[in-house]
Every structure is written in C-alpha cells, then in structure tokens.
XYZ file of C-alpha atoms in Angstrom:
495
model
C 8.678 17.663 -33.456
C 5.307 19.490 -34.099
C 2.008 17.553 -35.104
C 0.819 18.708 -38.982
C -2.532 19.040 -38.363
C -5.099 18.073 -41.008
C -7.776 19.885 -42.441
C -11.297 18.030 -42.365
C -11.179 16.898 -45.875
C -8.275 14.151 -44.324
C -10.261 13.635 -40.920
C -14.045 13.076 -42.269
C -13.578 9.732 -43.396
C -14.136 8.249 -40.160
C -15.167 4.469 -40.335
C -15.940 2.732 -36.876
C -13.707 0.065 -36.272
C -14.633 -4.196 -36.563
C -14.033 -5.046 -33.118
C -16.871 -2.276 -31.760
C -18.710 -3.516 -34.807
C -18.811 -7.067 -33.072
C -19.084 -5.815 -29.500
C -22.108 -3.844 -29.205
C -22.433 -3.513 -25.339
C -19.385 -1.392 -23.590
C -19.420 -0.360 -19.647
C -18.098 2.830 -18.123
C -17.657 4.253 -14.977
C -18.453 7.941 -13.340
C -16.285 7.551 -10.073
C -14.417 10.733 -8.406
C -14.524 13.100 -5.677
C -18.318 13.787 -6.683
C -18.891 10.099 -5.047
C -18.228 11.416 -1.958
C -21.204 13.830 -1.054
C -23.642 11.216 -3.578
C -25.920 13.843 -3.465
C -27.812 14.356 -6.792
C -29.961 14.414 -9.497
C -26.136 13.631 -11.190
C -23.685 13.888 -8.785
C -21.214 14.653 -11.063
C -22.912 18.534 -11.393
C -22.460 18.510 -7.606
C -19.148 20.298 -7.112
C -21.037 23.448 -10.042
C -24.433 23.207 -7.708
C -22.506 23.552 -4.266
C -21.083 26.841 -5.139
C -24.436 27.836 -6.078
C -26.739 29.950 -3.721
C -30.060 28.685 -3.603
C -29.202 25.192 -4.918
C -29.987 21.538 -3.348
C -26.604 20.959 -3.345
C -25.620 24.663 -1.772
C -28.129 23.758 1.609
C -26.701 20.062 1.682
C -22.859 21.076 1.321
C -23.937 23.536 4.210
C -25.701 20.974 6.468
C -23.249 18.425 5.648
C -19.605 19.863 5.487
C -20.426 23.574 5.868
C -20.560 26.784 3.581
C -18.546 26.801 0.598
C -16.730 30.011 1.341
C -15.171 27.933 4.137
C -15.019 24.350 2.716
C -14.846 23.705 -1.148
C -14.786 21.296 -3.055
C -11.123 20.504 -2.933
C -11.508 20.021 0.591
C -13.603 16.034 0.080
C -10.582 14.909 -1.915
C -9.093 13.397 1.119
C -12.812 11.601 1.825
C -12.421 9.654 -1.743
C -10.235 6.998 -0.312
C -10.776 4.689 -2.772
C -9.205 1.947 -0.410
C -11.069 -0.661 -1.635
C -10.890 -0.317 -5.180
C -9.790 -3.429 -7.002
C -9.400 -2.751 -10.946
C -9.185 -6.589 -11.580
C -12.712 -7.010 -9.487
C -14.171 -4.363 -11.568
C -13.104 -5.541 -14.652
C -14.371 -9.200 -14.190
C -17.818 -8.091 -13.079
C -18.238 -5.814 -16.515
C -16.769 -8.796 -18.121
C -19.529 -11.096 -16.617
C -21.965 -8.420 -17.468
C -21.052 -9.266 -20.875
C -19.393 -6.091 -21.745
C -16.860 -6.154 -24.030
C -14.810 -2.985 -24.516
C -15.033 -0.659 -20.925
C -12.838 1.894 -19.210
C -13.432 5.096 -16.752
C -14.250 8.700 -16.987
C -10.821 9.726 -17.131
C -11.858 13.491 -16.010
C -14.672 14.424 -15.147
C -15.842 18.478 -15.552
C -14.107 18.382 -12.172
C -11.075 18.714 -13.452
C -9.435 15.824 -10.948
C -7.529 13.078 -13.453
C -7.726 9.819 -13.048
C -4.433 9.107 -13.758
C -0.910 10.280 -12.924
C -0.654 13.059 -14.575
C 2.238 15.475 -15.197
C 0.195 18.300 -16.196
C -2.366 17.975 -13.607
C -1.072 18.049 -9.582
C -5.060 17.510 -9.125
C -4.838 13.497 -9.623
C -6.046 10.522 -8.131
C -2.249 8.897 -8.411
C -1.231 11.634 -5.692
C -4.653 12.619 -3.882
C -7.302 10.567 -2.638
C -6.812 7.015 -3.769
C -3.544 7.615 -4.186
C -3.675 5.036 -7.585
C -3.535 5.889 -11.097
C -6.820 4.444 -11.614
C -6.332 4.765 -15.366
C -3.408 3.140 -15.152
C -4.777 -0.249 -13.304
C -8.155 -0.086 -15.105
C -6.144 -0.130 -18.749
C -4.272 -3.201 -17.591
C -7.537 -5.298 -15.825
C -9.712 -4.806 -18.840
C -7.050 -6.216 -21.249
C -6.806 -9.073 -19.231
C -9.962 -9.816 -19.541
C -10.059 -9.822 -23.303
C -11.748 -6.557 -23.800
C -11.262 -3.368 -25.175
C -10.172 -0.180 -23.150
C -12.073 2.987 -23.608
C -11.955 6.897 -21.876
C -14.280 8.885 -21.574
C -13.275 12.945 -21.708
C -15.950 15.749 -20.023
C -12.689 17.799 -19.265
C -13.722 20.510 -21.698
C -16.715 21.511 -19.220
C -13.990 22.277 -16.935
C -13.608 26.057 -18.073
C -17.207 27.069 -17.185
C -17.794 24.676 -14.350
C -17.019 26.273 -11.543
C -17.728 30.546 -10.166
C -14.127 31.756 -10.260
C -16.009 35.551 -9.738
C -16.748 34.904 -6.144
C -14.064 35.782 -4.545
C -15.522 34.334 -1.112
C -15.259 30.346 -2.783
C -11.438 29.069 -3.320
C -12.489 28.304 -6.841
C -11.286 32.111 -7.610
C -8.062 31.464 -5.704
C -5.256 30.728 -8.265
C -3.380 28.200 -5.809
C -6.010 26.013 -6.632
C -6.187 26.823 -10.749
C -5.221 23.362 -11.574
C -8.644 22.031 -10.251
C -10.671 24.789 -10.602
C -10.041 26.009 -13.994
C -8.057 29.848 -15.271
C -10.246 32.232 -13.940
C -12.286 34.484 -16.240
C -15.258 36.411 -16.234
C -13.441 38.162 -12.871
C -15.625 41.337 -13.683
C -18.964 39.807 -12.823
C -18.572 39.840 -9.173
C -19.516 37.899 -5.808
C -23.318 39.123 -6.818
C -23.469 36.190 -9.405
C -22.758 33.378 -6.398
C -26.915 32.778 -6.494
C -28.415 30.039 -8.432
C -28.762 31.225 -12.041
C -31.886 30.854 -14.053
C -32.132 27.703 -15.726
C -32.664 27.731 -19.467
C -33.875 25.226 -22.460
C -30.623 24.542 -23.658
C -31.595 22.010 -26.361
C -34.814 20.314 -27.337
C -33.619 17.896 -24.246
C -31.742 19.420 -21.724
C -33.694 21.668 -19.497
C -32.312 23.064 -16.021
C -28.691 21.791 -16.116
C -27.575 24.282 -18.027
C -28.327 27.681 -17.003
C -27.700 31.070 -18.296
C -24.545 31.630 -16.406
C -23.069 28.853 -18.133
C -24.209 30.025 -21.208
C -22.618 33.695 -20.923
C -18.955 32.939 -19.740
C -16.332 33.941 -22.055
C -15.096 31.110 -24.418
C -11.664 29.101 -23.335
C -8.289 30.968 -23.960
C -5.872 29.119 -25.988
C -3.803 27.846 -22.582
C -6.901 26.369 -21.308
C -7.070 24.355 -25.278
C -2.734 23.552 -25.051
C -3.747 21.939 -21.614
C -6.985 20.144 -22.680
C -4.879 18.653 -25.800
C -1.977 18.069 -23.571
C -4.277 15.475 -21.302
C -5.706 13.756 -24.206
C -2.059 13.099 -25.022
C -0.948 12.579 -21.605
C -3.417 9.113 -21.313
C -2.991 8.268 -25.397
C 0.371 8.150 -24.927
C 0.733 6.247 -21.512
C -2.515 3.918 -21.691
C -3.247 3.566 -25.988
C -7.203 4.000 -25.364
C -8.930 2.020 -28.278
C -12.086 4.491 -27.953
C -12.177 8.022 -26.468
C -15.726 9.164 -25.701
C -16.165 13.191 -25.086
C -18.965 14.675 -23.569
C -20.985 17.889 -24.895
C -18.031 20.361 -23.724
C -16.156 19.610 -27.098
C -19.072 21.964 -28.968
C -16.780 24.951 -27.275
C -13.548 23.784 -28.035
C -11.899 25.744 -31.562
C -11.806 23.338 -34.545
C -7.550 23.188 -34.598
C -7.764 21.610 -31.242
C -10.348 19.307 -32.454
C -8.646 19.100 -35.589
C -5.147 18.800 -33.392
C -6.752 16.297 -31.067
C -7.803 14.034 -34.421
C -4.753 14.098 -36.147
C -2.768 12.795 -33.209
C -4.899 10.092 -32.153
C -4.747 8.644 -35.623
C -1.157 9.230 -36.444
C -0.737 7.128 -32.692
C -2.971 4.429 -33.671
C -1.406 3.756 -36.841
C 1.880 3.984 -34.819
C 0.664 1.186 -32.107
C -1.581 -1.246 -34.871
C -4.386 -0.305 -33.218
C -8.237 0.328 -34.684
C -9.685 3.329 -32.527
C -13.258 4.791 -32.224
C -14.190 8.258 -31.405
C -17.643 9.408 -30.475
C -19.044 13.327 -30.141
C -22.207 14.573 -29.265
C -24.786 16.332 -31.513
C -23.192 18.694 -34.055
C -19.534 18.697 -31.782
C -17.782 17.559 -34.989
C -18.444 17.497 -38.645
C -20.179 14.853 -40.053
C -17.877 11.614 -40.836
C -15.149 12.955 -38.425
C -16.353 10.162 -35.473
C -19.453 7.985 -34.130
C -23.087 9.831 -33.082
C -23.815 8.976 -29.026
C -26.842 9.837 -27.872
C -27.070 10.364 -24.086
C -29.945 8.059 -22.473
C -31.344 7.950 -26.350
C -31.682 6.565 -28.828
C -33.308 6.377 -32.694
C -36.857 5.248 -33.002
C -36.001 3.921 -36.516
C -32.977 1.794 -38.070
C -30.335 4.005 -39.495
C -27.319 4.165 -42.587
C -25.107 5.063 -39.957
C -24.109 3.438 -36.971
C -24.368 5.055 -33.551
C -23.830 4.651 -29.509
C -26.071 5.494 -26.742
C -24.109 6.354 -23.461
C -26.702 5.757 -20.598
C -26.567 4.395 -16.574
C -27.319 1.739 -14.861
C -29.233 3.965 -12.577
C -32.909 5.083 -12.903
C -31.642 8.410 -14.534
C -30.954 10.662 -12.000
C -27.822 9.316 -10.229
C -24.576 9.379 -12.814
C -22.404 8.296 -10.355
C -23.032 6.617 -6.390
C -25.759 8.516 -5.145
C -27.127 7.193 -1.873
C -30.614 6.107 -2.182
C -30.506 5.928 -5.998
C -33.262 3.295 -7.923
C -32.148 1.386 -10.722
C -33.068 0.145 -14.144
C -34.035 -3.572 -14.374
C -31.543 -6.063 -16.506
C -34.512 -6.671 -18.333
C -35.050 -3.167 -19.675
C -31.182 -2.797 -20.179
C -31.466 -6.064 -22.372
C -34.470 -4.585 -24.455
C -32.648 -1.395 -25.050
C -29.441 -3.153 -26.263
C -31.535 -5.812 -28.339
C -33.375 -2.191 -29.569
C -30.093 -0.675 -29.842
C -28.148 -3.133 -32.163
C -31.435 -4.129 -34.478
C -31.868 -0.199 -35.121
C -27.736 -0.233 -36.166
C -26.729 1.449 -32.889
C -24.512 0.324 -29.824
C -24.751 0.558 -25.962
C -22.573 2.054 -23.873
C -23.798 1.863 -19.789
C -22.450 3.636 -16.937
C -21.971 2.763 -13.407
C -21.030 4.531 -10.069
C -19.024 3.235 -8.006
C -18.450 4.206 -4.236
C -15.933 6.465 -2.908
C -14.034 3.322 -1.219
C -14.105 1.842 -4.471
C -16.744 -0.645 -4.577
C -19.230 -1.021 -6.750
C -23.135 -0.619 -5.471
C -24.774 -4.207 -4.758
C -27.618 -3.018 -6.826
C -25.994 -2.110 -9.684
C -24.136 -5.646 -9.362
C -26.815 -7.422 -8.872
C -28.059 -5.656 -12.548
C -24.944 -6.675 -14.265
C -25.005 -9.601 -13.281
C -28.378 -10.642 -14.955
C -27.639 -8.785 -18.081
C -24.459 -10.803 -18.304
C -26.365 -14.448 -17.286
C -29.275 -13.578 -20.587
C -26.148 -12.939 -22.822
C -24.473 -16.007 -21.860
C -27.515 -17.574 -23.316
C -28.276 -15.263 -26.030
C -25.799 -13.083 -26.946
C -25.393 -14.924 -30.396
C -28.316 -12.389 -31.335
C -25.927 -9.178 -30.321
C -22.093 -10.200 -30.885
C -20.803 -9.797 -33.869
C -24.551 -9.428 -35.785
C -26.033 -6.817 -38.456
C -29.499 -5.188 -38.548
C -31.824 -7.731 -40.787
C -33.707 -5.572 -43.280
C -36.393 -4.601 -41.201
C -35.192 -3.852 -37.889
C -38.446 -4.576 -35.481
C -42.562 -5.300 -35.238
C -45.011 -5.054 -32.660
C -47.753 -3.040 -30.819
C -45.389 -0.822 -29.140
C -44.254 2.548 -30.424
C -41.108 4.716 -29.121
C -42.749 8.572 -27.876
C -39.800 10.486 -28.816
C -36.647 9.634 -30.704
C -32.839 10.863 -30.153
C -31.033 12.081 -27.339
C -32.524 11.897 -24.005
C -35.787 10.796 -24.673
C -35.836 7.396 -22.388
C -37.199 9.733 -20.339
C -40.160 9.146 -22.052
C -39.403 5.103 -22.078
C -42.144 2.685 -22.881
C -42.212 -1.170 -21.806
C -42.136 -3.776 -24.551
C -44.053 -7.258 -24.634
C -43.690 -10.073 -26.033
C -45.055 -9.471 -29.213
C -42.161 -6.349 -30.039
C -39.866 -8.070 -31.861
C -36.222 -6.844 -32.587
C -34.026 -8.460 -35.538
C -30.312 -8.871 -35.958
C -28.816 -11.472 -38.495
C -25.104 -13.154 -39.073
C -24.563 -15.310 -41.716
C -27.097 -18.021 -42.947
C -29.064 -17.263 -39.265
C -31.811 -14.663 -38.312
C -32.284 -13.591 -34.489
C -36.370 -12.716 -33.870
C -35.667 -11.226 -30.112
C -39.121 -11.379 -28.690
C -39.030 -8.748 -25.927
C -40.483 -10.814 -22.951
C -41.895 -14.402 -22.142
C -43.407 -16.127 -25.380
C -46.697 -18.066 -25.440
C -47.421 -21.017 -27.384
C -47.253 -19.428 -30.726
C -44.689 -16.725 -31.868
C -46.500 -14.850 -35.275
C -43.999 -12.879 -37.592
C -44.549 -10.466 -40.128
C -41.332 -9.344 -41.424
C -39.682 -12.537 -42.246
C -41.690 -13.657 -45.192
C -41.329 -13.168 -48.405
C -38.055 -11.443 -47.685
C -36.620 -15.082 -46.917
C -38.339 -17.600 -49.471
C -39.835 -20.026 -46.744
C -37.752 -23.078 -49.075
C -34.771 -21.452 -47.593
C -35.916 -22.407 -44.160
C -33.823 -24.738 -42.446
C -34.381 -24.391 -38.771
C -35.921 -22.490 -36.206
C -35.062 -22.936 -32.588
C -35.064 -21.053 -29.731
C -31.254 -19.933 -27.967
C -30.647 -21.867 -25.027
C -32.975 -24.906 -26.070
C -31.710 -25.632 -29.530
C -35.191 -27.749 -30.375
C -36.167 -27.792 -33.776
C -39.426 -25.804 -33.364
C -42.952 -26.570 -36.068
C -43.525 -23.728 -38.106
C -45.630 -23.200 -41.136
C -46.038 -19.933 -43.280
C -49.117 -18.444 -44.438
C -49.559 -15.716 -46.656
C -46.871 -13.058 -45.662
C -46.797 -14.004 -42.271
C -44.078 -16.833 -40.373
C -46.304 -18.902 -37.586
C -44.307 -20.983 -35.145
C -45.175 -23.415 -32.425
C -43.484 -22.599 -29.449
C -45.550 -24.412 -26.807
C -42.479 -26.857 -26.368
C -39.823 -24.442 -26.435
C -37.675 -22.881 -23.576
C -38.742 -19.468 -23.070
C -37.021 -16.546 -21.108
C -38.865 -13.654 -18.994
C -36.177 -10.649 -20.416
C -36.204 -11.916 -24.099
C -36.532 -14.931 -26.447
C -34.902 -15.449 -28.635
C -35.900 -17.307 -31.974
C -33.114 -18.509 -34.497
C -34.106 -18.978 -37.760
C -30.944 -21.155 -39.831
C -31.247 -20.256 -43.485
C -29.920 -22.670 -46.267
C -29.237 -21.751 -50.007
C -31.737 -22.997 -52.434
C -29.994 -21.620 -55.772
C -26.276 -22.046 -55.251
C-alpha cells in the first residue's frame, strides 16, 4: 500500500515531545570511514577534500595512501575495523555523561550506512566493522534508560563527491552506491582542482564552495532512495528523534512532505512520541524543532530549540588525531545557557576507527556527567524562569555558528531554570561569600521565600532582600568551580 502524503496544513503542527522536554542534554556520534585518515578541520568533509586538487586533504591522501586516481575513498573501508567497538561501553559512558536520549550518525554525506541495509551494499553490517552499528547502538541506549536518536546528512550525498573526473572511481558506476548517480558528466576532468570557496550563509565560509553550489539538483531516484533509508532504519530500529543536517534545504517538499507523513503515521503505529529537527529555513515553520549548529540564541525564546555541537574544540567532527577539546566546564555553561534561554543540547563525539572512544573526550564526559549528578535538578525536567539570565557578560553574536565567537562566563552570570515551587540561580563558576540577584525580586514576593540552599550541600543559606535585589550569604555554603547552583524553595502565601 502507498503512503497518502499530507499537505503542510496537516504536518505544521509540530509540538516537541515531553520526554526531550525533560531531557535537555542528548549525545551523538560522527564515526565512519572518515575516522580513518582523522585528518581535518571536520573529517567528515575529508572523503569531498581528497578528490580535490589543491586541498589539505588532496596532498595528505597523496603522502599518506597515494593519489586519488589510484586509491579512493572506498579503498580505507577495510582500515575502519571497528574491532573494538562495544555499543554497551558507549552507551554507559553517554549515560554517565548524563545524557539522556543519544544515537549515531546513521549516514554520513559519505554515503556508507551504519546499518544493514538492503538498499545500500555500502554498509558497515557487510564492510568494515562488519556490525550493524545501528542496530547494537538502538538496543545499548535503551538499556540504559534513554532515548534513541539518528542523525541523517545523507542528502549531501548527491553533491559530495566529483563524479566528472573520470580519473577518480567516484565517476565509475560500480561504485554508484557509495558515491552517489553521477551528474554534471559534462563538466569534465578540468573541474578536479579545488573550487573557490564562497560565503554560503552569514556563517559558513569555505566549506561550501561554488562547485557545490552549481551541481544540478537530485533526480527523483536519488529522493525514492533517500526516503527509502529513512524508512529502512524507522522501520527496523523506531528512532524517537531523527536529526538532518543542512542537505534537506535541496530535497523537493513531497519527499519532505513523504518523509513526515511516514514517520508520524509509524509513531502513532509503535506509541511512540518522536522529535524532528531541520536546519535554518529546511522546513516550514511548525513542521519540526530549530538546531543550530555550534549556536545558539543570545536571548530566551517562545519556541524551543537544539544546538548540535562537539565535544571537540571545533574543528575535529569526528577522531581527528591531535584534536583539542572543550572543557566540561564550558560544555556545562552552554547547557545551563542552553536550557535557561528555552533551548536543548545536543553534543557530538568521535570515536576511533577501532571503535573506541578518545580518552580526552572521556575524560570530558565524564566531568559533565559527575556536575549533573550533583546538579542536574537545575536541567532535568525544568522550564525557563521569567527572566532567563544576569551578569556582566554579553554573547558577541547570536544563532548558528557563532561559538566561534564564545565568551567565558564568571561567577556573577547567572542562568535560571525553575520546576515547581523551586528556582535554580546557576552561578556560572566558583561563588564568593555573597551571591547578589537582581531578577528574583519582586517577581517572587520575598514572603514566599522558603529556602535557599545550594545543590549538593542542602544548608539553609541567610538571605535578606533589599530593594529589588535578593542578597545571600554564601560564605558557609559548598561551592563548585563549573557552576553553583542556588535553590530557592518557594511556598504559597495566598492559597
């Protein structure tokens, strides 16, 4: 039987789901066959740099495994082993990190699944690891009490690799499955050279480029087959959130519409509550959830939103040898930023191509998941608090990408979340004696003041309000060098 696909006036009323409501903080991982060279900035562009004359990548494919017209990209499948990938392993360290919904990039612009796939010979079930890594990620994660995600970049696919140069085996149709249908035959071996990078967005300067920009649009086989994926791993693995990357601005509105309709009429089917998130203006407005890539709003919003970012200084996306890596303590301020603003964090890591995950990026985790042992009372299952923060310290830019431009909090930022009769004041550092507020008086009558303590102490703390402004005494109270956090218990006055 056919799928009845909707029109937007039946897929627009979107509503993100309680259980991402209540989780906040999700982890993801970028691991394929681009893990194997680790050779970035993002080493998941690697296998649409190496073809490229001129390119980083280009000299270091040629130093490393020699020139592309002789060894492509196919030919490092057999180097991603993954022999020592343990799914269970992974999914009790993002579990510890305190993570609670997480998956894998099920394809990457690569066009190698994940998963055992029936339209795909290209898969990690029968090359490489020789797993269905979808497969044994789906099952960890539920066992450890959190929600599975995917995450889709498989539109990319059709302009991702030079399928014009007849010298490279991406124009060779044995290898189609990978590489993509070839297109744009007409332009010739000429374009093999590194293009000239253009300002694709306000953000996004140098990855794309104006070769990208120029290919013919997908054919409607190369939409069947990027439907017939998403339905491949919806069907087989019941994903409770798909994420898609920025390739879904080029795909035609039935397949989006297509894509939609199925995913509902299957979650309905299986009881579940599913979240979808697009970049930019991918879909209409009230058709999924905003994410912002390594962004996010400098201002609390109406609507709720996810920033997908790494665990990595920036530059990595994946296991690139040699790669820095954020502190716990920024990750913590940008989900503490994240969820007072009414916004989510979704955070990437790269794992090796044996399967393990980077000590670093462990080590990373594992702090993140030791503060929100402690404090994650102020993230779970809270809402923004009417005003969302205070302090000295001011974003630079606002939206997608602009943690470029990151600043570093102190103590006196402030970021505030609420449940119930409690506020959460999430000072962004290590507190002094005396913790001033501003943005808690006269919005709370200071006769509904019950309590204030500090999470992870629990000592009822002096305080004393003058004016507009909440003063407490904190000179006996536990502090924390990522964040402390102040609990102020509320108790009705006029019921």
């Amino acid at each position: 039987m056919g799928i009845e696909v909707k029109d937007w006036k039946e897929l627009t009323d979107y509503r993100t789901p309680d259980w991402m409501k209540k989780a906040k903080f999700g982890i993801y991982t970028h691991w394929g066959v681009y893990s194997v060279p680790a050779f970035g900035p993002n080493v998941s562009w690697y296998p649409y740099k190496m073809y490229q004359e001129g390119s980083d990548q280009f000299a270091y494919h040629c130093r490393e495994y020699g020139h592309p017209a002789k060894v492509g990209y196919k030919d490092l499948i057999p180097m991603f082993t993954g022999e020592k990938f343990d799914a269970m392993e992974w999914a009790e360290l993002f579990k510890k990190a305190g993570a609670r919904f997480a998956g894998p990039v099920a394809e990457h612009h690569d066009g190698f699944s994940m998963w055992n796939s029936h339209v795909n010979e290209w898969n990690a079930a029968v090359m490489g690891p020789k797993q269905d890594v979808v497969g044994a990620l789906e099952k960890a994660v539920r066992a450890q009490g959190m929600h599975f995600m995917i995450a889709f970049h498989h539109a990319e696919n059709w302009k991702f690799y030079p399928h014009w140069v007849k010298e490279y085996d991406t124009s060779d149709p044995r290898y189609a499955g990978l590489y993509g249908e070839a297109h744009n035959m007409d332009w010739g071996s000429e374009k093999r050279y590194l293009p000239e990078p253009i300002r694709w967005s306000d953000t996004m300067d140098g990855t794309i480029d104006s070769q990208w920009i120029a290919q013919d649009l997908p054919s409607p086989a190369f939409h069947e087959k990027w439907f017939t994926k998403l339905k491949e791993v919806i069907d087989a693995y019941r994903p409770d959130y798909i994420w898609f990357d920025f390739g879904l601005a080029f795909i035609n509105d039935h397949y989006q519409r297509k894509f939609l309709t199925y995913y509902r009429e299957m979650a309905e089917k299986n009881g579940q509550e599913t979240a979808v998130s697009y970049k930019w203006n991918h879909l209409p407005v009230g058709a999924g959830l905003i994410d912002l890539e390594q962004g996010r709003f400098a201002e609390a919003t109406y609507h709720d939103w996810i920033t997908d970012t790494t665990v990595d200084a920036g530059e990595a996306w994946g296991y690139m040898r040699d790669a820095k890596y954020k502190s716990a303590k920024s990750l913590i301020h940008y989900l503490l930023d994240n969820v007072s603003k009414n916004g989510y964090l979704l955070l990437n890591v790269g794992p090796k191509p044996d399967g393990t995950i980077p000590e670093e990026a462990r080590k990373v985790l594992l702090e993140m998941g030791e503060w929100l042992a402690e404090n994650g009372e102020a993230v779970y299952d809270t809402t923004p608090w009417r005003t969302a923060q205070e302090g000295p310290t001011k974003m630079t830019g606002s939206g997608a990408f602009c943690e470029m431009d990151e600043v570093e909090y102190t103590p006196k930022d402030i970021r505030y979340t609420m449940k119930d009769e409690s506020i959460y004041a999430s000072a962004l550092g290590r507190i002094g004696n005396r913790v001033t507020l501003h943005q808690i008086i006269p919005m709370v009558y200071k006769e509904e003041i019950e309590s204030i303590t500090v999470l992870g102490d629990g000592k009822p703390l002096a305080w004393e309000a003058k004016g507009n402004t909440l003063i407490i005494d904190t000179s006996k109270a536990g502090k924390n060098d990522i964040a402390t956090v102040l609990k102020i218990k509320r108790k009705n006055i006029y019921g």
